[in-house]
Amino acid sequence: MQISKQKEGNVLVVKVAGRVDAATSKALETEMLPPIDNGEHKILVDCSNLEYISSAGLRIFLMAAKKLKMARGKIVLCSMLPPIKTMFEIAGFSAAFPIFNTMEEGEKELRKK
Amino acid sequence: MGVHHKKVPLKNKYTEIERLQKIVTNFCQHYNIPAEILFHLNVVLDEMVTNVISYAWCDNLTHHFNIYLEIKNGLITATIEDDGKPFNPLLTEKVDVTRQIEERPIGGLGIHLAKTMMDCLEYKYQKNKNILTIKKRVKK
């Protein structure tokens, strides 16, 4: 798994690539959750190179969504491969995570008031 | 179609999951299992093996356990056998996917995925072993 983060205006863009399973989910947790506690409340996740996710990874996204709900923030996921999208759907996360085909659409959603 | 078997010995390390999935992928592709079925099988094996690695043993020692794969009459069966403490993962509380995000518990997702993606899950404790069997029918 590789993670990179970049600030664009008031949006934190997080690029998650490779495999997120029990072997790597701790690293995702360490990279994604503390910034939310430190005030990042608009998060755009680029999933274009996310190849695999198990419940260990889905759990980190759930934790992020819970934190953002409390903070009245928002997380948006973009450019998912079909199998990854299937995982979010079966987990029942589709309502909590708006999923967009492109980063542009996702960014537009985050910029909405 | 015939009967095909494969035994995969594993250690209780999370890095074994990816190695297992590569072995399962090679095995299934060799017998022309469709990609979607293989994807579901790999996810559920990950979930069940992650459970074993996380909870079966309380010490910090290396433990070994086995997965037995079988393809027979259009049915894929995977049996996970470990000698850790008795634990039936099928008895965990059902996940309600319709609940609001703030009310969703963090746990229970793995078994929810397994129940959704497989056709059959069975657990028994026999001869000091947890024996979990998962079955997936290959679409005709």
mmCIF file of C-alpha atoms in Angstrom:
data_model
loop_
_atom_site.group_PDB
_atom_site.id
_atom_site.type_symbol
_atom_site.label_atom_id
_atom_site.label_comp_id
_atom_site.label_asym_id
_atom_site.label_seq_id
_atom_site.Cartn_x
_atom_site.Cartn_y
_atom_site.Cartn_z
ATOM 1 C CA MET A 1 0.000 0.000 0.000
ATOM 2 C CA GLN A 2 1.153 3.549 -0.741
ATOM 3 C CA ILE A 3 -0.453 6.721 0.605
ATOM 4 C CA SER A 4 0.216 10.282 -0.411
ATOM 5 C CA LYS A 5 -1.489 13.425 0.845
ATOM 6 C CA GLN A 6 -1.752 16.869 -0.632
ATOM 7 C CA LYS A 7 -3.640 19.989 0.391
ATOM 8 C CA GLU A 8 -5.687 21.748 -2.284
ATOM 9 C CA GLY A 9 -7.378 24.790 -0.799
ATOM 10 C CA ASN A 10 -9.323 23.498 2.232
ATOM 11 C CA VAL A 11 -9.527 19.974 0.798
ATOM 12 C CA LEU A 12 -7.128 17.217 1.821
ATOM 13 C CA VAL A 13 -6.522 14.945 -1.150
ATOM 14 C CA VAL A 14 -5.521 11.430 -0.087
ATOM 15 C CA LYS A 15 -4.269 8.989 -2.688
ATOM 16 C CA VAL A 16 -4.473 5.367 -1.555
ATOM 17 C CA ALA A 17 -2.833 2.806 -3.831
ATOM 18 C CA GLY A 18 -2.179 -0.925 -3.774
ATOM 19 C CA ARG A 19 -3.564 -3.337 -1.176
ATOM 20 C CA VAL A 20 -5.348 -2.396 2.033
ATOM 21 C CA ASP A 21 -5.701 -5.534 4.143
ATOM 22 C CA ALA A 22 -4.909 -6.503 7.729
ATOM 23 C CA ALA A 23 -1.188 -6.229 6.953
ATOM 24 C CA THR A 24 -1.438 -2.589 5.872
ATOM 25 C CA SER A 25 -4.608 -1.117 7.412
ATOM 26 C CA LYS A 26 -2.744 0.206 10.462
ATOM 27 C CA ALA A 27 -0.674 2.458 8.191
ATOM 28 C CA LEU A 28 -3.858 3.777 6.563
ATOM 29 C CA GLU A 29 -5.300 4.483 10.014
ATOM 30 C CA THR A 30 -2.163 6.382 11.059
ATOM 31 C CA GLU A 31 -2.187 8.466 7.873
ATOM 32 C CA MET A 32 -5.902 9.202 7.619
ATOM 33 C CA LEU A 33 -7.406 9.583 11.087
ATOM 34 C CA PRO A 34 -5.065 12.041 12.901
ATOM 35 C CA PRO A 35 -5.482 14.758 10.233
ATOM 36 C CA ILE A 36 -9.259 14.664 10.841
ATOM 37 C CA ASP A 37 -8.685 15.191 14.562
ATOM 38 C CA ASN A 38 -6.379 18.056 13.618
ATOM 39 C CA GLY A 39 -9.034 19.888 11.651
ATOM 40 C CA GLU A 40 -9.077 18.421 8.145
ATOM 41 C CA HIS A 41 -12.808 18.169 7.519
ATOM 42 C CA LYS A 42 -13.016 17.873 3.741
ATOM 43 C CA ILE A 43 -11.351 14.748 2.421
ATOM 44 C CA LEU A 44 -11.119 13.649 -1.189
ATOM 45 C CA VAL A 45 -9.822 10.110 -1.663
ATOM 46 C CA ASP A 46 -8.273 9.123 -4.982
ATOM 47 C CA CYS A 47 -8.906 5.376 -5.325
ATOM 48 C CA SER A 48 -7.751 5.022 -8.949
ATOM 49 C CA ASN A 49 -4.818 2.817 -7.953
ATOM 50 C CA LEU A 50 -6.514 1.066 -5.048
ATOM 51 C CA GLU A 51 -6.304 -2.574 -6.086
ATOM 52 C CA TYR A 52 -7.705 -4.414 -3.095
ATOM 53 C CA ILE A 53 -9.514 -3.689 0.166
ATOM 54 C CA SER A 54 -10.701 -6.042 2.907
ATOM 55 C CA SER A 55 -12.843 -5.298 5.942
ATOM 56 C CA ALA A 56 -9.673 -4.235 7.782
ATOM 57 C CA GLY A 57 -9.434 -1.329 5.339
ATOM 58 C CA LEU A 58 -13.175 -0.653 5.152
ATOM 59 C CA ARG A 59 -13.126 -0.302 8.927
ATOM 60 C CA ILE A 60 -10.645 2.606 8.698
ATOM 61 C CA PHE A 61 -12.928 4.376 6.213
ATOM 62 C CA LEU A 62 -15.848 3.795 8.595
ATOM 63 C CA MET A 63 -13.852 5.309 11.461
ATOM 64 C CA ALA A 64 -12.984 8.314 9.278
ATOM 65 C CA ALA A 65 -16.645 8.773 8.292
ATOM 66 C CA LYS A 66 -17.730 8.642 11.945
ATOM 67 C CA LYS A 67 -15.178 11.294 12.925
ATOM 68 C CA LEU A 68 -16.203 13.511 10.013
ATOM 69 C CA LYS A 69 -19.894 13.137 10.818
ATOM 70 C CA MET A 70 -19.183 14.400 14.334
ATOM 71 C CA ALA A 71 -17.147 17.290 12.949
ATOM 72 C CA ARG A 72 -19.778 18.072 10.289
ATOM 73 C CA GLY A 73 -17.158 17.288 7.658
ATOM 74 C CA LYS A 74 -17.297 15.194 4.547
ATOM 75 C CA ILE A 75 -15.380 12.416 2.823
ATOM 76 C CA VAL A 76 -15.745 11.712 -0.877
ATOM 77 C CA LEU A 77 -14.282 8.771 -2.803
ATOM 78 C CA CYS A 78 -13.308 8.913 -6.456
ATOM 79 C CA SER A 79 -12.218 6.761 -9.392
ATOM 80 C CA MET A 80 -12.850 3.342 -7.856
ATOM 81 C CA LEU A 81 -12.273 0.103 -9.714
ATOM 82 C CA PRO A 82 -15.449 -2.028 -9.912
ATOM 83 C CA PRO A 83 -14.361 -4.724 -7.383
ATOM 84 C CA ILE A 84 -13.527 -2.027 -4.803
ATOM 85 C CA LYS A 85 -16.913 -0.399 -5.389
ATOM 86 C CA THR A 86 -18.537 -3.783 -4.828
ATOM 87 C CA MET A 87 -16.845 -4.011 -1.429
ATOM 88 C CA PHE A 88 -18.206 -0.611 -0.344
ATOM 89 C CA GLU A 89 -21.679 -1.567 -1.586
ATOM 90 C CA ILE A 90 -21.783 -4.927 0.201
ATOM 91 C CA ALA A 91 -20.500 -3.265 3.371
ATOM 92 C CA GLY A 92 -23.488 -0.909 3.126
ATOM 93 C CA PHE A 93 -21.247 2.157 2.950
ATOM 94 C CA SER A 94 -22.695 3.659 -0.205
ATOM 95 C CA ALA A 95 -24.920 6.108 1.679
ATOM 96 C CA ALA A 96 -22.122 7.363 3.928
ATOM 97 C CA PHE A 97 -19.539 7.653 1.171
ATOM 98 C CA PRO A 98 -20.443 9.538 -1.963
ATOM 99 C CA ILE A 99 -18.549 7.790 -4.761
ATOM 100 C CA PHE A 100 -17.704 9.662 -7.961
ATOM 101 C CA ASN A 101 -16.220 8.508 -11.234
ATOM 102 C CA THR A 102 -13.774 11.390 -11.473
ATOM 103 C CA MET A 103 -11.769 13.557 -9.071
ATOM 104 C CA GLU A 104 -13.332 16.682 -10.620
ATOM 105 C CA GLU A 105 -16.857 15.530 -9.700
ATOM 106 C CA GLY A 106 -15.710 14.628 -6.201
ATOM 107 C CA GLU A 107 -14.053 17.981 -5.698
ATOM 108 C CA LYS A 108 -17.186 19.775 -6.889
ATOM 109 C CA GLU A 109 -19.211 17.847 -4.293
ATOM 110 C CA LEU A 110 -16.814 18.887 -1.515
ATOM 111 C CA ARG A 111 -16.893 22.542 -2.539
ATOM 112 C CA LYS A 112 -20.699 22.615 -2.179
ATOM 113 C CA LYS A 113 -21.894 24.494 0.860
ATOM 114 C CA MET B 1 -14.959 -31.677 -14.751
ATOM 115 C CA GLY B 2 -13.163 -33.867 -12.194
ATOM 116 C CA VAL B 3 -12.024 -33.143 -8.667
ATOM 117 C CA HIS B 4 -9.079 -30.870 -7.924
ATOM 118 C CA HIS B 5 -7.399 -30.377 -4.563
ATOM 119 C CA LYS B 6 -4.816 -28.055 -3.102
ATOM 120 C CA LYS B 7 -3.426 -27.733 0.413
ATOM 121 C CA VAL B 8 -2.029 -24.348 1.461
ATOM 122 C CA PRO B 9 -0.009 -24.271 4.720
ATOM 123 C CA LEU B 10 0.033 -20.833 6.390
ATOM 124 C CA LYS B 11 1.695 -19.064 9.301
ATOM 125 C CA ASN B 12 -0.030 -16.618 11.624
ATOM 126 C CA LYS B 13 1.307 -13.502 9.897
ATOM 127 C CA TYR B 14 -0.844 -10.969 8.021
ATOM 128 C CA THR B 15 1.597 -10.937 5.111
ATOM 129 C CA GLU B 16 0.492 -14.520 4.429
ATOM 130 C CA ILE B 17 -2.866 -13.228 3.134
ATOM 131 C CA GLU B 18 -1.474 -11.859 -0.113
ATOM 132 C CA ARG B 19 0.618 -15.005 -0.633
ATOM 133 C CA LEU B 20 -2.477 -17.175 -0.074
ATOM 134 C CA GLN B 21 -4.501 -15.145 -2.554
ATOM 135 C CA LYS B 22 -1.827 -15.573 -5.225
ATOM 136 C CA ILE B 23 -1.894 -19.350 -4.714
ATOM 137 C CA VAL B 24 -5.712 -19.414 -4.810
ATOM 138 C CA THR B 25 -5.729 -17.260 -7.945
ATOM 139 C CA ASN B 26 -3.294 -19.563 -9.764
ATOM 140 C CA PHE B 27 -5.243 -22.653 -8.696
ATOM 141 C CA CYS B 28 -8.637 -21.248 -9.731
ATOM 142 C CA GLN B 29 -7.448 -19.713 -12.999
ATOM 143 C CA HIS B 30 -5.970 -23.045 -13.964
ATOM 144 C CA TYR B 31 -9.464 -24.529 -13.725
ATOM 145 C CA ASN B 32 -11.154 -21.561 -15.456
ATOM 146 C CA ILE B 33 -13.026 -20.231 -12.419
ATOM 147 C CA PRO B 34 -14.643 -16.894 -13.439
ATOM 148 C CA ALA B 35 -12.928 -13.728 -12.167
ATOM 149 C CA GLU B 36 -15.912 -12.577 -10.090
ATOM 150 C CA ILE B 37 -16.163 -15.893 -8.224
ATOM 151 C CA LEU B 38 -12.413 -15.840 -7.619
ATOM 152 C CA PHE B 39 -12.613 -12.273 -6.291
ATOM 153 C CA HIS B 40 -15.338 -13.219 -3.798
ATOM 154 C CA LEU B 41 -13.430 -16.322 -2.730
ATOM 155 C CA ASN B 42 -10.226 -14.349 -2.188
ATOM 156 C CA VAL B 43 -11.981 -11.669 -0.141
ATOM 157 C CA VAL B 44 -13.692 -14.194 2.121
ATOM 158 C CA LEU B 45 -10.530 -16.253 2.576
ATOM 159 C CA ASP B 46 -8.762 -13.034 3.584
ATOM 160 C CA GLU B 47 -11.501 -12.240 6.115
ATOM 161 C CA MET B 48 -11.522 -15.707 7.664
ATOM 162 C CA VAL B 49 -7.726 -16.037 7.740
ATOM 163 C CA THR B 50 -7.402 -12.547 9.243
ATOM 164 C CA ASN B 51 -9.760 -13.714 12.026
ATOM 165 C CA VAL B 52 -7.632 -16.782 12.697
ATOM 166 C CA ILE B 53 -4.381 -14.798 12.738
ATOM 167 C CA SER B 54 -5.896 -12.099 14.996
ATOM 168 C CA TYR B 55 -7.724 -14.216 17.552
ATOM 169 C CA ALA B 56 -6.770 -17.905 17.520
ATOM 170 C CA TRP B 57 -3.593 -17.664 19.595
ATOM 171 C CA CYS B 58 -2.860 -15.392 22.532
ATOM 172 C CA ASP B 59 0.926 -15.809 22.618
ATOM 173 C CA ASN B 60 3.423 -14.149 20.311
ATOM 174 C CA LEU B 61 4.704 -17.406 18.869
ATOM 175 C CA THR B 62 4.608 -18.623 15.302
ATOM 176 C CA HIS B 63 1.723 -20.989 14.630
ATOM 177 C CA HIS B 64 0.853 -22.982 11.556
ATOM 178 C CA PHE B 65 -2.544 -23.751 10.071
ATOM 179 C CA ASN B 66 -3.885 -25.095 6.805
ATOM 180 C CA ILE B 67 -6.353 -24.318 4.082
ATOM 181 C CA TYR B 68 -7.697 -27.084 1.877
ATOM 182 C CA LEU B 69 -9.152 -26.108 -1.474
ATOM 183 C CA GLU B 70 -11.369 -28.304 -3.580
ATOM 184 C CA ILE B 71 -13.085 -27.788 -6.911
ATOM 185 C CA LYS B 72 -15.700 -30.440 -7.598
ATOM 186 C CA ASN B 73 -18.830 -30.477 -9.764
ATOM 187 C CA GLY B 74 -18.911 -26.704 -10.123
ATOM 188 C CA LEU B 75 -18.509 -26.099 -6.399
ATOM 189 C CA ILE B 76 -15.469 -24.522 -4.755
ATOM 190 C CA THR B 77 -14.940 -25.539 -1.147
ATOM 191 C CA ALA B 78 -12.275 -24.057 1.116
ATOM 192 C CA THR B 79 -11.686 -25.479 4.582
ATOM 193 C CA ILE B 80 -9.655 -23.549 7.129
ATOM 194 C CA GLU B 81 -8.293 -25.643 9.997
ATOM 195 C CA ASP B 82 -6.459 -24.159 12.973
ATOM 196 C CA ASP B 83 -5.527 -25.474 16.419
ATOM 197 C CA GLY B 84 -6.173 -22.142 18.179
ATOM 198 C CA LYS B 85 -8.766 -21.560 20.886
ATOM 199 C CA PRO B 86 -12.324 -22.632 19.994
ATOM 200 C CA PHE B 87 -14.112 -19.800 18.226
ATOM 201 C CA ASN B 88 -17.175 -19.898 16.009
ATOM 202 C CA PRO B 89 -17.086 -16.784 13.804
ATOM 203 C CA LEU B 90 -20.617 -17.497 12.561
ATOM 204 C CA LEU B 91 -22.092 -16.663 15.965
ATOM 205 C CA THR B 92 -21.099 -12.993 15.866
ATOM 206 C CA GLU B 93 -23.835 -10.386 15.858
ATOM 207 C CA LYS B 94 -25.469 -9.662 12.505
ATOM 208 C CA VAL B 95 -24.444 -6.391 10.848
ATOM 209 C CA ASP B 96 -27.325 -4.077 9.950
ATOM 210 C CA VAL B 97 -26.126 -2.325 6.788
ATOM 211 C CA THR B 98 -29.155 -0.010 6.771
ATOM 212 C CA ARG B 99 -28.090 1.755 9.969
ATOM 213 C CA GLN B 100 -26.765 5.311 9.884
ATOM 214 C CA ILE B 101 -23.002 5.587 9.771
ATOM 215 C CA GLU B 102 -22.673 6.998 13.297
ATOM 216 C CA GLU B 103 -24.542 3.985 14.697
ATOM 217 C CA ARG B 104 -22.649 1.345 12.748
ATOM 218 C CA PRO B 105 -20.347 -0.779 14.921
ATOM 219 C CA ILE B 106 -16.726 -0.982 13.781
ATOM 220 C CA GLY B 107 -16.625 -4.786 14.004
ATOM 221 C CA GLY B 108 -18.473 -7.625 12.322
ATOM 222 C CA LEU B 109 -17.843 -6.519 8.751
ATOM 223 C CA GLY B 110 -15.659 -9.474 7.779
ATOM 224 C CA ILE B 111 -18.262 -12.083 8.628
ATOM 225 C CA HIS B 112 -20.940 -9.955 6.959
ATOM 226 C CA LEU B 113 -18.887 -9.987 3.736
ATOM 227 C CA ALA B 114 -18.409 -13.749 4.067
ATOM 228 C CA LYS B 115 -22.127 -14.422 4.547
ATOM 229 C CA THR B 116 -23.009 -12.158 1.622
ATOM 230 C CA MET B 117 -20.395 -13.420 -0.821
ATOM 231 C CA MET B 118 -20.462 -17.178 -0.141
ATOM 232 C CA ASP B 119 -23.229 -19.703 -0.698
ATOM 233 C CA CYS B 120 -22.555 -21.662 2.466
ATOM 234 C CA LEU B 121 -20.525 -21.294 5.680
ATOM 235 C CA GLU B 122 -20.134 -24.094 8.232
ATOM 236 C CA TYR B 123 -18.220 -24.290 11.483
ATOM 237 C CA LYS B 124 -17.332 -27.191 13.726
ATOM 238 C CA TYR B 125 -14.829 -27.843 16.506
ATOM 239 C CA GLN B 126 -13.347 -31.295 16.172
ATOM 240 C CA LYS B 127 -10.203 -33.006 17.480
ATOM 241 C CA ASN B 128 -9.023 -29.740 19.066
ATOM 242 C CA LYS B 129 -9.385 -27.867 15.802
ATOM 243 C CA ASN B 130 -11.550 -25.053 14.506
ATOM 244 C CA ILE B 131 -12.821 -26.215 11.134
ATOM 245 C CA LEU B 132 -14.480 -23.546 9.020
ATOM 246 C CA THR B 133 -15.796 -24.520 5.610
ATOM 247 C CA ILE B 134 -16.843 -21.997 2.977
ATOM 248 C CA LYS B 135 -18.540 -22.918 -0.262
ATOM 249 C CA LYS B 136 -19.119 -21.033 -3.486
ATOM 250 C CA ARG B 137 -20.996 -22.339 -6.464
ATOM 251 C CA VAL B 138 -19.460 -21.585 -9.853
ATOM 252 C CA LYS B 139 -22.095 -20.148 -12.164
ATOM 253 C CA LYS B 140 -22.850 -22.394 -15.075
#
